[in-house]
Amino acid sequence: MKSFIAANWKMNKTISETREFLREFIPLVKNVSDVDIVIAPPFTALSAAAEAMKGTNVQLAAQDIFWEEKGAFTGEVAPAMLLDAGCTHVIIGHSERRQYFHEDDAAVNKKVKAAHKAGLGVIFCFGESLGEREAGKTFDVIRREIDKGLEGIGAENLVVAYEPIWAIGTGKTASPEQAQEVHAFVRDILRRLYGSTADGLRILYGGSVTPENISALMACPDVNGGLVGGASLKTDSFAKLVCYK
Ligand code: PGA
């Protein structure tokens, strides 16, 4: 299976910083053929990034999407607009969207459906909080988020990302054992939903992934890639992540 490593820049980088990053980064990874490399800049930098990525092995993702096609939805961005800007993928259901912007499972599901319908690759995120983990609810939360978020969605163009909220931006990575335990559980859920197709789906781990810890995480049988925030903001660090082998 080809691994999948995505940069989630969150609310970082201007257009010129994006261009500068890509000018340095693209040559560093040009010979990488066994990893899908994806970068998700903020909306404002998408088309500049698309321009810089043209003809390269680096693909473009948005960090969010809205489910309507067009109309009076101030501040929102439609699926066709993301395609028009050059995106091949979109991140949906990130815990920061769920936490700060009150996205619930139903909203996430509508976004996944709209992205899928438009032909965008979906990077679907889920994961438990520290409180939920400590209360022994990790598996229940994850089962609910996946079942509701992916309800009615086919397996094509789908990548899923386990991001324990307690590990995001905290420097506290899940251990390879903790990640594998959840990823194996997620694989079983995906088998229930998609049968044997699930064995070919990429399950990413996200939460304080660094060049130092990626190899141990990627050595887990059900960890097929990473979704990287902080460590994706510097060219050398993200290039090292992509070239983890
Ligand atoms: P982090 O963020 O790598 O900074 O922990 C990961 C994410 O939120 O996607």
Coordinates of C-alpha atoms and ligand atoms in Angstrom, one line a residue:
M1 CA 0.0 0.0 0.0
K2 CA 1.3 3.5 -0.9
S3 CA 1.6 5.6 2.2
F4 CA 0.0 9.0 2.5
I5 CA 1.5 11.9 4.3
A6 CA -0.4 15.1 4.6
A7 CA 0.5 18.6 6.0
N8 CA -2.2 20.4 7.8
W9 CA -1.0 24.0 8.0
K10 CA -4.0 25.2 9.9
M11 CA -4.1 29.0 10.1
N12 CA -0.5 29.5 9.1
K13 CA 1.3 31.0 6.1
T14 CA 0.5 33.8 3.7
I15 CA 0.6 33.5 0.0
S16 CA 4.2 34.5 -0.3
E17 CA 5.2 32.2 2.6
T18 CA 3.4 29.4 0.8
R19 CA 5.3 30.0 -2.5
E20 CA 8.6 30.2 -0.6
F21 CA 7.9 26.9 1.2
L22 CA 7.0 25.1 -2.0
R23 CA 10.0 26.5 -3.9
E24 CA 12.3 24.9 -1.3
F25 CA 10.2 21.8 -0.6
I26 CA 9.3 20.4 -4.0
P27 CA 12.9 19.8 -5.1
L28 CA 13.6 18.0 -1.8
V29 CA 10.9 15.4 -2.5
K30 CA 10.9 15.2 -6.3
N31 CA 12.2 11.6 -6.3
V32 CA 9.7 10.3 -3.8
S33 CA 7.3 7.9 -5.6
D34 CA 6.0 5.6 -2.8
V35 CA 4.2 8.2 -0.8
D36 CA 1.2 10.4 -1.6
I37 CA 2.3 13.8 -0.5
V38 CA -0.5 16.3 0.2
I39 CA -0.4 19.8 1.6
A40 CA -3.3 21.7 3.0
P41 CA -2.7 25.5 3.2
P42 CA -5.3 28.0 4.2
F43 CA -8.0 28.9 1.6
T44 CA -6.3 32.2 0.7
A45 CA -3.1 30.4 -0.5
L46 CA -4.7 27.5 -2.3
S47 CA -4.5 28.8 -5.9
A48 CA -0.9 30.0 -5.4
A49 CA 0.0 26.6 -4.1
A50 CA -1.8 24.9 -7.0
E51 CA 0.2 26.9 -9.4
A52 CA 3.5 25.9 -7.7
M53 CA 2.5 22.2 -7.5
K54 CA 1.6 21.9 -11.2
G55 CA 3.4 19.0 -12.7
T56 CA 4.9 17.9 -9.4
N57 CA 4.3 14.9 -7.1
V58 CA 2.8 17.2 -4.4
Q59 CA -1.0 17.4 -4.2
L60 CA -3.3 20.1 -2.8
A61 CA -5.9 19.8 0.0
A62 CA -8.3 22.3 1.6
Q63 CA -8.8 22.2 5.3
D64 CA -12.6 22.4 5.2
I65 CA -15.5 22.6 2.8
F66 CA -19.2 23.5 2.9
W67 CA -21.9 21.1 1.7
E68 CA -24.0 23.5 -0.4
E69 CA -23.2 24.1 -4.0
K70 CA -23.6 27.9 -4.0
G71 CA -25.7 30.7 -2.6
A72 CA -26.2 32.8 0.5
F73 CA -23.7 31.2 2.9
T74 CA -21.4 34.0 3.9
G75 CA -17.8 32.9 4.6
E76 CA -18.2 29.4 3.2
V77 CA -16.5 27.6 0.3
A78 CA -18.2 25.2 -2.0
P79 CA -16.8 21.9 -3.3
A80 CA -16.6 23.1 -6.9
M81 CA -14.7 26.2 -5.7
L82 CA -12.1 23.9 -4.2
L83 CA -11.8 21.9 -7.4
D84 CA -11.5 25.2 -9.3
A85 CA -8.7 26.3 -7.0
G86 CA -6.8 23.1 -7.8
C87 CA -7.5 20.9 -4.8
T88 CA -7.6 17.1 -5.1
H89 CA -8.4 16.5 -1.4
V90 CA -10.1 18.1 1.6
I91 CA -9.7 17.5 5.3
I92 CA -13.1 17.0 7.0
G93 CA -14.0 16.7 10.7
H94 CA -10.8 17.9 12.2
S95 CA -11.2 18.1 16.0
E96 CA -10.4 21.9 15.9
R97 CA -13.5 22.3 13.6
R98 CA -15.5 20.1 15.9
Q99 CA -14.3 21.9 19.0
Y100 CA -14.2 25.6 18.0
F101 CA -16.8 25.7 15.3
H102 CA -19.3 23.3 16.7
E103 CA -19.3 20.8 13.9
D104 CA -21.2 17.8 14.9
D105 CA -21.3 14.3 13.3
A106 CA -24.2 15.3 11.1
A107 CA -22.4 18.3 9.7
V108 CA -19.3 16.3 9.1
N109 CA -21.3 13.7 7.2
K110 CA -22.9 16.3 5.0
K111 CA -19.4 17.7 4.2
V112 CA -18.0 14.2 3.4
K113 CA -21.0 13.5 1.1
A114 CA -20.6 16.8 -0.7
A115 CA -16.9 16.4 -1.2
H116 CA -17.3 12.8 -2.4
K117 CA -20.0 13.8 -4.9
A118 CA -17.7 16.5 -6.3
G119 CA -14.9 13.9 -6.7
L120 CA -12.6 15.3 -4.1
G121 CA -10.5 12.9 -2.0
V122 CA -11.6 13.0 1.6
I123 CA -9.3 13.0 4.6
F124 CA -11.8 12.1 7.3
C125 CA -10.6 12.9 10.9
F126 CA -11.8 11.5 14.2
G127 CA -10.4 10.9 17.7
E128 CA -11.0 11.0 21.4
S129 CA -10.3 13.7 24.0
L130 CA -8.1 13.1 27.0
G131 CA -11.2 12.9 29.2
E132 CA -12.9 10.4 27.0
R133 CA -9.7 8.2 26.9
E134 CA -9.4 8.4 30.7
A135 CA -13.1 7.5 31.1
G136 CA -12.5 4.4 28.9
K137 CA -14.7 5.7 26.1
T138 CA -12.1 5.8 23.3
F139 CA -13.5 3.0 21.3
D140 CA -17.1 4.1 21.7
V141 CA -16.3 7.7 20.6
I142 CA -14.4 6.5 17.6
R143 CA -17.1 4.0 16.5
R144 CA -19.7 6.7 16.7
E145 CA -17.7 9.3 14.8
I146 CA -16.9 6.9 12.0
D147 CA -20.3 5.4 11.8
K148 CA -22.1 8.8 11.7
G149 CA -19.4 10.6 9.7
L150 CA -19.2 8.0 7.0
E151 CA -22.9 7.1 6.9
G152 CA -23.9 6.5 3.2
I153 CA -20.3 7.1 1.9
G154 CA -18.5 4.7 -0.4
A155 CA -14.9 3.7 0.1
E156 CA -13.5 5.3 -3.1
N157 CA -11.3 8.4 -2.7
L158 CA -11.4 8.0 1.1
V159 CA -8.5 8.3 3.6
V160 CA -9.2 8.3 7.3
A161 CA -7.1 9.9 10.1
Y162 CA -7.0 9.0 13.7
E163 CA -6.1 12.1 15.7
P164 CA -6.3 11.7 19.4
I165 CA -7.1 15.2 20.6
W166 CA -4.8 14.9 23.6
A167 CA -1.9 14.4 21.1
I168 CA -2.6 17.4 18.8
G169 CA -0.1 20.2 19.2
T170 CA 0.8 19.0 22.6
G171 CA 4.1 17.2 21.9
K172 CA 2.4 14.1 23.4
T173 CA 2.4 11.5 20.7
A174 CA 0.4 8.3 21.0
S175 CA 2.9 5.5 21.4
P176 CA 3.1 3.1 18.5
E177 CA 1.2 0.5 20.6
Q178 CA -1.6 3.0 21.4
A179 CA -1.8 4.0 17.7
Q180 CA -1.8 0.4 16.5
E181 CA -4.5 -0.6 19.0
V182 CA -6.9 2.1 17.7
H183 CA -5.9 1.6 14.0
A184 CA -6.7 -2.1 14.2
F185 CA -10.0 -1.3 15.7
V186 CA -10.7 1.3 13.0
R187 CA -9.7 -1.3 10.3
D188 CA -12.4 -3.6 11.8
I189 CA -15.0 -0.9 11.6
L190 CA -14.0 -0.2 8.0
R191 CA -14.3 -3.9 7.2
R192 CA -17.8 -3.9 8.5
L193 CA -18.6 -0.9 6.3
Y194 CA -16.7 -1.8 3.2
G195 CA -15.7 -5.5 3.3
S196 CA -12.3 -6.5 2.0
T197 CA -11.9 -3.0 0.4
A198 CA -11.1 -1.8 3.9
D199 CA -7.7 -3.6 3.7
G200 CA -6.6 -1.2 1.0
L201 CA -7.8 2.0 2.8
R202 CA -5.1 4.2 4.3
I203 CA -5.5 5.0 8.0
L204 CA -3.4 8.0 9.0
Y205 CA -2.2 8.8 12.5
G206 CA -2.1 12.5 13.5
G207 CA -1.0 14.2 16.7
S208 CA 2.6 15.5 17.3
V209 CA 4.1 13.5 14.5
T210 CA 7.8 14.5 14.0
P211 CA 10.7 13.3 11.9
E212 CA 11.9 11.6 15.1
N213 CA 8.8 9.5 15.8
I214 CA 7.4 8.8 12.4
S215 CA 9.4 5.6 11.6
A216 CA 8.2 3.8 14.8
L217 CA 4.6 4.9 14.0
M218 CA 4.8 3.8 10.4
A219 CA 6.2 0.4 11.4
C220 CA 2.8 -0.4 12.9
P221 CA 0.9 -2.7 10.5
D222 CA -2.3 -0.5 10.4
V223 CA -0.6 2.9 10.3
N224 CA -0.5 3.8 6.7
G225 CA 0.5 7.5 6.8
G226 CA 0.4 10.7 8.8
L227 CA -1.5 13.9 9.2
V228 CA 1.1 16.5 10.4
G229 CA 0.5 19.9 11.8
G230 CA 3.4 21.7 13.6
A231 CA 6.2 19.6 12.0
S232 CA 4.9 20.3 8.5
L233 CA 5.5 24.1 8.6
K234 CA 9.2 23.9 8.0
T235 CA 10.5 22.5 4.7
D236 CA 13.3 20.4 6.1
S237 CA 11.2 18.9 8.7
F238 CA 8.3 18.0 6.4
A239 CA 10.7 16.7 3.8
K240 CA 12.2 14.4 6.4
L241 CA 8.8 13.2 7.3
V242 CA 8.0 12.4 3.7
C243 CA 11.3 10.6 3.4
Y244 CA 10.9 8.7 6.6
K245 CA 12.1 5.4 5.2
Ligands
PGA1 P1 0.2 18.5 15.2 O1 -1.3 18.6 14.5 O2 1.0 17.6 14.3 O3 0.6 19.9 15.4 O4 -0.1 17.8 16.5 C1 -1.8 17.5 13.8 C2 -3.2 17.9 13.3 O5 -4.0 18.5 14.0 O6 -3.6 17.5 12.2

